[in-house]
Short mmCIF file of C-alpha atoms and ligand atoms in Angstrom, two decimals:
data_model
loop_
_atom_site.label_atom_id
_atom_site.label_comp_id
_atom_site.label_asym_id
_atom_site.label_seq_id
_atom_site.Cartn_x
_atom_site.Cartn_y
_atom_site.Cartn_z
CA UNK A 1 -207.49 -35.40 -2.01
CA UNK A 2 -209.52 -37.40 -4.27
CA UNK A 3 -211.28 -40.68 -3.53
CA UNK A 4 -212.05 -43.61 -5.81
CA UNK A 5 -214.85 -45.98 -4.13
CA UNK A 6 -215.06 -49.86 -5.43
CA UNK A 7 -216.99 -53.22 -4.46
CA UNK A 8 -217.02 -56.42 -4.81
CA UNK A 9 -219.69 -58.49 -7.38
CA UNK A 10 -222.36 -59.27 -4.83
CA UNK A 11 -221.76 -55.86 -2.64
CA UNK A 12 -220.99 -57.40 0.63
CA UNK A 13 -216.99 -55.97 0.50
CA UNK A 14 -217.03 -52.23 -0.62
CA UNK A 15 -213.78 -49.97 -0.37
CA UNK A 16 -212.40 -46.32 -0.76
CA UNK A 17 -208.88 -45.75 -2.15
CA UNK A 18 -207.34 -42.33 -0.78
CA UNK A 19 -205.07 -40.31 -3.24
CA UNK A 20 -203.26 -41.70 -6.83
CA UNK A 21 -201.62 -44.85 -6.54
CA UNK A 22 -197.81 -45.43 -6.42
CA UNK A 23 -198.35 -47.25 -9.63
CA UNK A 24 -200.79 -48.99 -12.01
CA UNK A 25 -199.52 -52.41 -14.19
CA UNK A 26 -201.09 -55.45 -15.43
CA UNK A 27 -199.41 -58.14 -14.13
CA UNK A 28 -198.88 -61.54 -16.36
CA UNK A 29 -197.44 -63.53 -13.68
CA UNK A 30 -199.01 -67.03 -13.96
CA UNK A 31 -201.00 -66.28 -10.76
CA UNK A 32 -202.63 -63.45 -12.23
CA UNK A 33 -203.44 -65.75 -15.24
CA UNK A 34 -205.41 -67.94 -12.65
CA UNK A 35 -207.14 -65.74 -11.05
CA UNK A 36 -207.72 -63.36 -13.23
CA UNK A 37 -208.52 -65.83 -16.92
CA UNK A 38 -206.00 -63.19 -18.19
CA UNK A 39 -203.63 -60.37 -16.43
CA UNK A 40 -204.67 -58.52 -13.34
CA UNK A 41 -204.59 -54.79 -13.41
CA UNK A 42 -203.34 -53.64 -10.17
CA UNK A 43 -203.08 -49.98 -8.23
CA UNK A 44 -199.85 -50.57 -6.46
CA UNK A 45 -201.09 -48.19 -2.82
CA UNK A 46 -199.79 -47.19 0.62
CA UNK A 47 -201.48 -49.80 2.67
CA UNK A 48 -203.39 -46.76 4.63
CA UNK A 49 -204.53 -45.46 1.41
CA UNK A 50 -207.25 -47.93 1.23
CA UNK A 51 -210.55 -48.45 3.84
CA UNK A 52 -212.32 -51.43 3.79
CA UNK A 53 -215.87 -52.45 5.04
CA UNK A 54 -217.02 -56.08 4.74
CA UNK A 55 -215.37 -59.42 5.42
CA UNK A 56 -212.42 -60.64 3.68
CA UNK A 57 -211.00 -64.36 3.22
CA UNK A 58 -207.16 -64.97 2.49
CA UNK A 59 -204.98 -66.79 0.30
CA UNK A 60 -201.52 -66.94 0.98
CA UNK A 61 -199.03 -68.15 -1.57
CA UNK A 62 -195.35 -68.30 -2.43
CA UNK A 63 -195.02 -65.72 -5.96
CA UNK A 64 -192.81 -66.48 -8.99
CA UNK A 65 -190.55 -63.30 -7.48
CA UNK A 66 -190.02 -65.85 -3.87
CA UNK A 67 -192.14 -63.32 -2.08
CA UNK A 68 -195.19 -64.30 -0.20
CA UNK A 69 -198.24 -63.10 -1.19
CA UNK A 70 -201.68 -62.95 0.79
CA UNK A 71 -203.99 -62.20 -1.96
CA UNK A 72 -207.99 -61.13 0.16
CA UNK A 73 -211.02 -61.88 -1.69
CA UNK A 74 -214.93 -62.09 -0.91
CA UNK A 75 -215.79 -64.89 1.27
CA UNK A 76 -219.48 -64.67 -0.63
CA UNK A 77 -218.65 -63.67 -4.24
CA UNK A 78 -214.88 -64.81 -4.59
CA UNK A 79 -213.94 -61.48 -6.15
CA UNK A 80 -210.77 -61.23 -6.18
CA UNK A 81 -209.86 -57.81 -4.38
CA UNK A 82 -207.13 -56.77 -2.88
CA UNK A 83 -202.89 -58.20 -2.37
CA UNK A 84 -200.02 -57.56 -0.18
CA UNK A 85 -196.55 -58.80 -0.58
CA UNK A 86 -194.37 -59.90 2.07
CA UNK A 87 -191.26 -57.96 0.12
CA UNK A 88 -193.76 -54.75 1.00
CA UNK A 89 -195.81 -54.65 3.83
CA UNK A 90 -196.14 -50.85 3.35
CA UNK A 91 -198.45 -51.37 -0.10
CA UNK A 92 -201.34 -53.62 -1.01
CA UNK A 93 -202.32 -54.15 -4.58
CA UNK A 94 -205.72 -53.00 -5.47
CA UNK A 95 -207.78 -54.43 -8.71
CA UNK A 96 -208.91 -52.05 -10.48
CA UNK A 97 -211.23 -53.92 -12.66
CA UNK A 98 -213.16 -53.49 -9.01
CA UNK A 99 -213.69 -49.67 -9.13
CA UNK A 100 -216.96 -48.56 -9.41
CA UNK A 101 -215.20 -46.20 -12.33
CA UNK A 102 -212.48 -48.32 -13.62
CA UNK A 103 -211.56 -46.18 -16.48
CA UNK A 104 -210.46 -43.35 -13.72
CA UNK A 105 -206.90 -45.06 -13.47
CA UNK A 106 -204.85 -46.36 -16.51
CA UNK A 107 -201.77 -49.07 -16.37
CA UNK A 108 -198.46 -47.58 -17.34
CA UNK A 109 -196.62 -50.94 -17.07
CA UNK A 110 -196.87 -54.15 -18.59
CA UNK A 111 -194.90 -57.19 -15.86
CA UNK A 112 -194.24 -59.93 -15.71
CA UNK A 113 -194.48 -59.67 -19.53
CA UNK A 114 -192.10 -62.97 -20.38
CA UNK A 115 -194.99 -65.27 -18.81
CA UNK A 116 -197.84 -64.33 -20.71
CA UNK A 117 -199.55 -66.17 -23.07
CA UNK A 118 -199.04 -66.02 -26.78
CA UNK A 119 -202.84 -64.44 -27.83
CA UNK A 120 -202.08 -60.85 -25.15
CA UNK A 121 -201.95 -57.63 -26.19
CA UNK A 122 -200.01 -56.08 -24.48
CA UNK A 123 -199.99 -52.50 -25.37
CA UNK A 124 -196.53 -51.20 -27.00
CA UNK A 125 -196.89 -47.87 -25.89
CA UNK A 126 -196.32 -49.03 -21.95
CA UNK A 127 -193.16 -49.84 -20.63
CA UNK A 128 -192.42 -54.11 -20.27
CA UNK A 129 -190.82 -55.65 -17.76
CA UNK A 130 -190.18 -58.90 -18.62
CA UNK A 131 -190.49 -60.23 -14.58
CA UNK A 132 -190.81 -58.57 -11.31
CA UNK A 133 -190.08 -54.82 -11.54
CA UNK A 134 -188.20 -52.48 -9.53
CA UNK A 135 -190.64 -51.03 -6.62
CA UNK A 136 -191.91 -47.63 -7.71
CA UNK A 137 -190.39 -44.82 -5.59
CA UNK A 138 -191.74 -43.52 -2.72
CA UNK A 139 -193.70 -39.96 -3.30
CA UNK A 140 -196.88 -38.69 -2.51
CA UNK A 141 -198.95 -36.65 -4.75
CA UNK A 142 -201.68 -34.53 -3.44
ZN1 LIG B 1 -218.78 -60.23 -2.79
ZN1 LIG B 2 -199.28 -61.20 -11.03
#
C-alpha cells in the first residue's frame, strides 16, 4: 500500500499517511482563509490512515457547517497540520501543502466555493460546491 511521509516547517512533527485519501479539496471556508492566507488543500483520511510522531497543540472551534472542529498544529513552528470534525470522528483532514511531495495528490473539489474571495482561482475543471459538501463515500482502495 503506498505511503506518503510529511513534516512540519521546523521538523519537530513528522507524519506518514497510509493508502489514497477518501478525498482531496481546497476548502474556502473563512477559517481556511485565516489560517491558511488563502484556501487549505486538504486529504480528507480514515483517522488510522495517518501516524504521527512529535507533539501537537489544539484548536478547537465551532465551523461555518455548526460542526466542531479541532484543528492540531506545531506547538514550535505553528504549522498548521492536521483537522478532525466532530460530524466525523472516523477522518482527519490532512494538509497537503505539508507533504514532503505535495504534487503526489491533486484536489478534485473546490468547497466552500461561495466564501472565497473575489481574486481565487479556482480551477473550472473541478467540481464546486458552493458550502459544505456531501461526505465522500466510504471505500478503500488498495
Ligand atoms: Zn514545527
Ligand atoms: Zn475550510
Amino acid at each position: 500500500m503506498i505511503e506518503r511521509t510529511g513534516r512540519c516547517l521546523c521538523g519537530a512533527v513528522t507524519f506518514t499517511l497510509v493508502g489514497e485519501p477518501l478525498a482531496v479539496r481546497v476548502c474556502w471556508c473563512r477559517d481556511c482563509q485565516h489560517l491558511a492566507a488563502n484556501g487549505s488543500v486538504n486529504a480528507m483520511v480514515p483517522a488510522e490512515a495517518l501516524v504521527v510522531a512529535g507533539p501537537l497543540s489544539e484548536y478547537i472551534k465551532q465551523a461555518d457547517s455548526g460542526n466542531v472542529v479541532t484543528r492540531q498544529f506545531c506547538p514550535a513552528c505553528g504549522t498548521q497540520l492536521f483537522a478532525q470534525s466532530s460530524a466525523r470522528p472516523q477522518f482527519r483532514m490532512v494538509r497537503i501543502g505539508n507533504l514532503d511531495d505535495p504534487s503526489s495528490l491533486r484536489p478534485g473539489m473546490n468547497i466552500w466555493a461561495a466564501s472565497a474571495p473575489g481574486w481565487a482561482c479556482l480551477d473550472p475543471a473541478l467540481e464546486r460546491v458552493e458550502q459544505q459538501p456531501a461526505p465522500p463515500p466510504i471505500h478503500r482502495s488498495a
